[in-house]
JSON list of C-alpha atoms in Angstrom, two decimals:
[
{"chain": "A", "resi": 20, "resn": "MET", "atom": "CA", "xyz": [-16.09, 13.80, -26.86]},
{"chain": "A", "resi": 21, "resn": "LYS", "atom": "CA", "xyz": [-18.06, 10.11, -26.20]},
{"chain": "A", "resi": 22, "resn": "LYS", "atom": "CA", "xyz": [-18.57, 8.71, -23.40]},
{"chain": "A", "resi": 23, "resn": "GLN", "atom": "CA", "xyz": [-17.07, 5.89, -22.55]},
{"chain": "A", "resi": 24, "resn": "ILE", "atom": "CA", "xyz": [-19.79, 3.64, -22.37]},
{"chain": "A", "resi": 25, "resn": "GLU", "atom": "CA", "xyz": [-18.63, 0.55, -18.44]},
{"chain": "A", "resi": 26, "resn": "SER", "atom": "CA", "xyz": [-20.44, -2.43, -19.27]},
{"chain": "A", "resi": 27, "resn": "PRO", "atom": "CA", "xyz": [-22.91, -4.45, -16.81]},
{"chain": "A", "resi": 28, "resn": "GLU", "atom": "CA", "xyz": [-19.38, -6.91, -15.21]},
{"chain": "A", "resi": 29, "resn": "LYS", "atom": "CA", "xyz": [-17.36, -3.56, -14.82]},
{"chain": "A", "resi": 30, "resn": "ARG", "atom": "CA", "xyz": [-19.69, -1.54, -13.23]},
{"chain": "A", "resi": 31, "resn": "ALA", "atom": "CA", "xyz": [-20.38, -5.03, -10.55]},
{"chain": "A", "resi": 32, "resn": "GLU", "atom": "CA", "xyz": [-17.03, -4.60, -10.77]},
{"chain": "A", "resi": 33, "resn": "GLU", "atom": "CA", "xyz": [-16.75, -1.30, -9.29]},
{"chain": "A", "resi": 34, "resn": "LEU", "atom": "CA", "xyz": [-19.57, -1.80, -6.87]},
{"chain": "A", "resi": 35, "resn": "LYS", "atom": "CA", "xyz": [-18.25, -4.23, -5.21]},
{"chain": "A", "resi": 36, "resn": "LEU", "atom": "CA", "xyz": [-14.57, -2.66, -4.69]},
{"chain": "A", "resi": 37, "resn": "ASN", "atom": "CA", "xyz": [-16.84, 0.51, -3.25]},
{"chain": "A", "resi": 38, "resn": "LYS", "atom": "CA", "xyz": [-18.55, -1.90, -0.95]},
{"chain": "A", "resi": 39, "resn": "LEU", "atom": "CA", "xyz": [-15.57, -2.96, 0.33]},
{"chain": "A", "resi": 40, "resn": "ARG", "atom": "CA", "xyz": [-13.74, 0.20, 0.32]},
{"chain": "A", "resi": 41, "resn": "GLU", "atom": "CA", "xyz": [-16.52, 1.42, 2.40]},
{"chain": "A", "resi": 42, "resn": "LYS", "atom": "CA", "xyz": [-16.25, -2.21, 4.90]},
{"chain": "A", "resi": 43, "resn": "LEU", "atom": "CA", "xyz": [-11.91, -0.46, 5.17]},
{"chain": "A", "resi": 44, "resn": "ASP", "atom": "CA", "xyz": [-13.65, 2.88, 6.65]},
{"chain": "A", "resi": 45, "resn": "LYS", "atom": "CA", "xyz": [-15.58, 1.30, 9.06]},
{"chain": "A", "resi": 46, "resn": "LEU", "atom": "CA", "xyz": [-13.05, -1.21, 10.45]},
{"chain": "A", "resi": 47, "resn": "ILE", "atom": "CA", "xyz": [-10.32, 1.86, 10.61]},
{"chain": "A", "resi": 48, "resn": "GLU", "atom": "CA", "xyz": [-12.49, 3.69, 12.52]},
{"chain": "A", "resi": 49, "resn": "SER", "atom": "CA", "xyz": [-13.78, 1.06, 14.55]},
{"chain": "A", "resi": 50, "resn": "ASP", "atom": "CA", "xyz": [-10.86, -1.10, 15.93]},
{"chain": "A", "resi": 51, "resn": "PRO", "atom": "CA", "xyz": [-8.51, 2.19, 18.32]},
{"chain": "A", "resi": 52, "resn": "HIS", "atom": "CA", "xyz": [-4.93, 0.82, 17.05]},
{"chain": "A", "resi": 53, "resn": "LEU", "atom": "CA", "xyz": [-5.79, 1.65, 13.30]},
{"chain": "A", "resi": 54, "resn": "LYS", "atom": "CA", "xyz": [-8.51, 4.96, 13.69]},
{"chain": "A", "resi": 55, "resn": "THR", "atom": "CA", "xyz": [-4.73, 6.59, 14.96]},
{"chain": "A", "resi": 56, "resn": "LEU", "atom": "CA", "xyz": [-3.04, 5.68, 12.27]},
{"chain": "A", "resi": 57, "resn": "ARG", "atom": "CA", "xyz": [-5.46, 6.58, 9.47]},
{"chain": "A", "resi": 58, "resn": "PRO", "atom": "CA", "xyz": [-4.21, 9.66, 8.76]},
{"chain": "A", "resi": 59, "resn": "HIS", "atom": "CA", "xyz": [-1.27, 7.18, 7.07]},
{"chain": "A", "resi": 60, "resn": "LEU", "atom": "CA", "xyz": [-3.32, 5.49, 5.20]},
{"chain": "A", "resi": 61, "resn": "LEU", "atom": "CA", "xyz": [-5.59, 6.80, 1.46]},
{"chain": "A", "resi": 62, "resn": "ILE", "atom": "CA", "xyz": [-7.50, 3.96, -0.11]},
{"chain": "A", "resi": 63, "resn": "ASN", "atom": "CA", "xyz": [-8.76, 5.38, -3.21]},
{"chain": "A", "resi": 64, "resn": "LEU", "atom": "CA", "xyz": [-10.25, 3.68, -6.32]},
{"chain": "A", "resi": 65, "resn": "ILE", "atom": "CA", "xyz": [-8.67, 2.76, -9.37]},
{"chain": "A", "resi": 66, "resn": "ASP", "atom": "CA", "xyz": [-8.38, 1.13, -13.06]},
{"chain": "A", "resi": 67, "resn": "GLU", "atom": "CA", "xyz": [-6.25, -1.17, -10.90]},
{"chain": "A", "resi": 68, "resn": "GLY", "atom": "CA", "xyz": [-8.44, -2.00, -8.16]},
{"chain": "A", "resi": 69, "resn": "LEU", "atom": "CA", "xyz": [-8.55, -0.93, -4.77]},
{"chain": "A", "resi": 70, "resn": "ARG", "atom": "CA", "xyz": [-5.36, 0.90, -4.30]},
{"chain": "A", "resi": 71, "resn": "ILE", "atom": "CA", "xyz": [-4.01, 1.39, 0.39]},
{"chain": "A", "resi": 72, "resn": "GLN", "atom": "CA", "xyz": [-1.83, 3.52, 0.38]},
{"chain": "A", "resi": 73, "resn": "ILE", "atom": "CA", "xyz": [1.02, 3.79, 3.24]},
{"chain": "A", "resi": 74, "resn": "ILE", "atom": "CA", "xyz": [2.09, 7.47, 3.98]},
{"chain": "A", "resi": 75, "resn": "ASP", "atom": "CA", "xyz": [3.65, 9.16, 6.34]},
{"chain": "A", "resi": 76, "resn": "SER", "atom": "CA", "xyz": [2.42, 12.87, 7.45]},
{"chain": "A", "resi": 77, "resn": "GLN", "atom": "CA", "xyz": [5.69, 13.00, 8.41]},
{"chain": "A", "resi": 78, "resn": "ASN", "atom": "CA", "xyz": [7.31, 12.86, 5.90]},
{"chain": "A", "resi": 79, "resn": "ARG", "atom": "CA", "xyz": [9.71, 9.89, 7.88]},
{"chain": "A", "resi": 80, "resn": "PRO", "atom": "CA", "xyz": [11.97, 7.42, 5.39]},
{"chain": "A", "resi": 81, "resn": "MET", "atom": "CA", "xyz": [9.65, 3.82, 5.64]},
{"chain": "A", "resi": 82, "resn": "PHE", "atom": "CA", "xyz": [13.11, 1.45, 5.60]},
{"chain": "A", "resi": 83, "resn": "LYS", "atom": "CA", "xyz": [16.45, 1.85, 6.45]},
{"chain": "A", "resi": 84, "resn": "THR", "atom": "CA", "xyz": [18.57, 4.07, 4.08]},
{"chain": "A", "resi": 85, "resn": "GLY", "atom": "CA", "xyz": [20.49, 2.21, 1.36]},
{"chain": "A", "resi": 86, "resn": "SER", "atom": "CA", "xyz": [18.79, -1.04, 2.96]},
{"chain": "A", "resi": 87, "resn": "ALA", "atom": "CA", "xyz": [15.39, -3.37, 3.60]},
{"chain": "A", "resi": 88, "resn": "GLN", "atom": "CA", "xyz": [15.45, -3.16, 6.53]},
{"chain": "A", "resi": 89, "resn": "VAL", "atom": "CA", "xyz": [11.74, -1.45, 8.25]},
{"chain": "A", "resi": 90, "resn": "VAL", "atom": "CA", "xyz": [11.59, 1.23, 10.20]},
{"chain": "A", "resi": 91, "resn": "ASP", "atom": "CA", "xyz": [9.18, 0.48, 13.17]},
{"chain": "A", "resi": 92, "resn": "TYR", "atom": "CA", "xyz": [6.13, 3.19, 12.68]},
{"chain": "A", "resi": 93, "resn": "MET", "atom": "CA", "xyz": [6.37, 1.59, 9.40]},
{"chain": "A", "resi": 94, "resn": "ARG", "atom": "CA", "xyz": [6.19, -2.47, 10.95]},
{"chain": "A", "resi": 95, "resn": "ASP", "atom": "CA", "xyz": [2.97, -0.65, 13.32]},
{"chain": "A", "resi": 96, "resn": "ILE", "atom": "CA", "xyz": [1.05, -0.34, 10.86]},
{"chain": "A", "resi": 97, "resn": "LEU", "atom": "CA", "xyz": [2.05, -3.04, 7.76]},
{"chain": "A", "resi": 98, "resn": "ARG", "atom": "CA", "xyz": [0.61, -5.60, 11.33]},
{"chain": "A", "resi": 99, "resn": "ALA", "atom": "CA", "xyz": [-2.08, -2.94, 12.59]},
{"chain": "A", "resi": 100, "resn": "ILE", "atom": "CA", "xyz": [-3.29, -3.54, 9.05]},
{"chain": "A", "resi": 101, "resn": "ALA", "atom": "CA", "xyz": [-2.12, -7.45, 7.46]},
{"chain": "A", "resi": 102, "resn": "PRO", "atom": "CA", "xyz": [-4.92, -9.12, 9.09]},
{"chain": "A", "resi": 103, "resn": "ILE", "atom": "CA", "xyz": [-7.52, -7.24, 7.63]},
{"chain": "A", "resi": 104, "resn": "LEU", "atom": "CA", "xyz": [-5.60, -7.62, 3.94]},
{"chain": "A", "resi": 105, "resn": "ASN", "atom": "CA", "xyz": [-6.10, -11.55, 5.20]},
{"chain": "A", "resi": 106, "resn": "ASP", "atom": "CA", "xyz": [-9.26, -11.03, 4.91]},
{"chain": "A", "resi": 107, "resn": "LEU", "atom": "CA", "xyz": [-9.60, -9.85, 1.44]},
{"chain": "A", "resi": 108, "resn": "PRO", "atom": "CA", "xyz": [-10.57, -12.61, -1.87]},
{"chain": "A", "resi": 109, "resn": "ASN", "atom": "CA", "xyz": [-9.00, -9.69, -4.33]},
{"chain": "A", "resi": 110, "resn": "LYS", "atom": "CA", "xyz": [-5.52, -10.56, -5.37]},
{"chain": "A", "resi": 111, "resn": "ILE", "atom": "CA", "xyz": [-3.06, -7.55, -3.80]},
{"chain": "A", "resi": 112, "resn": "SER", "atom": "CA", "xyz": [0.51, -6.33, -4.89]},
{"chain": "A", "resi": 113, "resn": "LEU", "atom": "CA", "xyz": [2.67, -3.72, -3.86]},
{"chain": "A", "resi": 114, "resn": "SER", "atom": "CA", "xyz": [4.37, -1.33, -5.56]},
{"chain": "A", "resi": 115, "resn": "GLY", "atom": "CA", "xyz": [7.25, 1.39, -3.74]},
{"chain": "A", "resi": 116, "resn": "HIS", "atom": "CA", "xyz": [9.97, 3.52, -4.94]},
{"chain": "A", "resi": 117, "resn": "THR", "atom": "CA", "xyz": [13.96, 4.52, -3.82]},
{"chain": "A", "resi": 118, "resn": "ASP", "atom": "CA", "xyz": [15.59, 7.32, -4.60]},
{"chain": "A", "resi": 119, "resn": "ASP", "atom": "CA", "xyz": [18.15, 7.21, -7.25]},
{"chain": "A", "resi": 120, "resn": "LEU", "atom": "CA", "xyz": [21.97, 7.76, -5.62]},
{"chain": "A", "resi": 121, "resn": "PRO", "atom": "CA", "xyz": [23.44, 5.45, -6.73]},
{"chain": "A", "resi": 122, "resn": "TYR", "atom": "CA", "xyz": [25.86, 2.62, -4.86]},
{"chain": "A", "resi": 123, "resn": "ALA", "atom": "CA", "xyz": [28.93, 2.89, -4.07]},
{"chain": "A", "resi": 124, "resn": "ASN", "atom": "CA", "xyz": [30.22, 0.38, -2.43]},
{"chain": "A", "resi": 125, "resn": "GLY", "atom": "CA", "xyz": [27.24, -1.69, -3.08]},
{"chain": "A", "resi": 126, "resn": "GLU", "atom": "CA", "xyz": [26.93, -5.03, -3.37]},
{"chain": "A", "resi": 127, "resn": "HIS", "atom": "CA", "xyz": [28.40, -6.59, -7.35]},
{"chain": "A", "resi": 128, "resn": "GLY", "atom": "CA", "xyz": [25.61, -6.16, -9.12]},
{"chain": "A", "resi": 129, "resn": "TYR", "atom": "CA", "xyz": [23.44, -4.91, -6.66]},
{"chain": "A", "resi": 130, "resn": "SER", "atom": "CA", "xyz": [20.93, -1.06, -7.22]},
{"chain": "A", "resi": 131, "resn": "ASN", "atom": "CA", "xyz": [17.98, 0.60, -6.56]},
{"chain": "A", "resi": 132, "resn": "TRP", "atom": "CA", "xyz": [15.84, -1.68, -8.61]},
{"chain": "A", "resi": 133, "resn": "LYS", "atom": "CA", "xyz": [17.30, -4.60, -6.24]},
{"chain": "A", "resi": 134, "resn": "LEU", "atom": "CA", "xyz": [16.48, -2.57, -3.12]},
{"chain": "A", "resi": 135, "resn": "SER", "atom": "CA", "xyz": [13.30, -1.37, -4.31]},
{"chain": "A", "resi": 136, "resn": "ALA", "atom": "CA", "xyz": [11.79, -5.87, -5.16]},
{"chain": "A", "resi": 137, "resn": "ASP", "atom": "CA", "xyz": [13.46, -6.64, -1.62]},
{"chain": "A", "resi": 138, "resn": "ARG", "atom": "CA", "xyz": [11.42, -3.75, 0.41]},
{"chain": "A", "resi": 139, "resn": "ALA", "atom": "CA", "xyz": [8.18, -5.08, -0.88]},
{"chain": "A", "resi": 140, "resn": "ASN", "atom": "CA", "xyz": [9.17, -8.69, -0.01]},
{"chain": "A", "resi": 141, "resn": "ALA", "atom": "CA", "xyz": [10.31, -7.57, 2.99]},
{"chain": "A", "resi": 142, "resn": "SER", "atom": "CA", "xyz": [7.14, -5.55, 3.16]},
{"chain": "A", "resi": 143, "resn": "ARG", "atom": "CA", "xyz": [5.17, -8.78, 2.53]},
{"chain": "A", "resi": 144, "resn": "ARG", "atom": "CA", "xyz": [6.48, -10.98, 5.21]}
]
């Protein structure tokens, strides 16, 4: 199997993203509040760029059931990392998921797809 040769641009971008990850790690470790949130943040390099995952170590939901309303501890995490993300020159994309339970009495046409988009927008705000 041949090993794919990376272009100089790709290597430079990877180096830049690794430095950015190190910077984020240092910022998190140096800020007492962010340091307490560290177990909820996974930061790693993927093909698309630098991925920051927010997880809950106690496996709690991050939104109220069937709603785009962010729960308090998730709001705390988002507010704590927002200033760091605001200072980054890179583009940011949000992703997430919902359960697959259909809406029995929801508004006409409202679905988990729309809920997922509403949750992403709530997180972004």
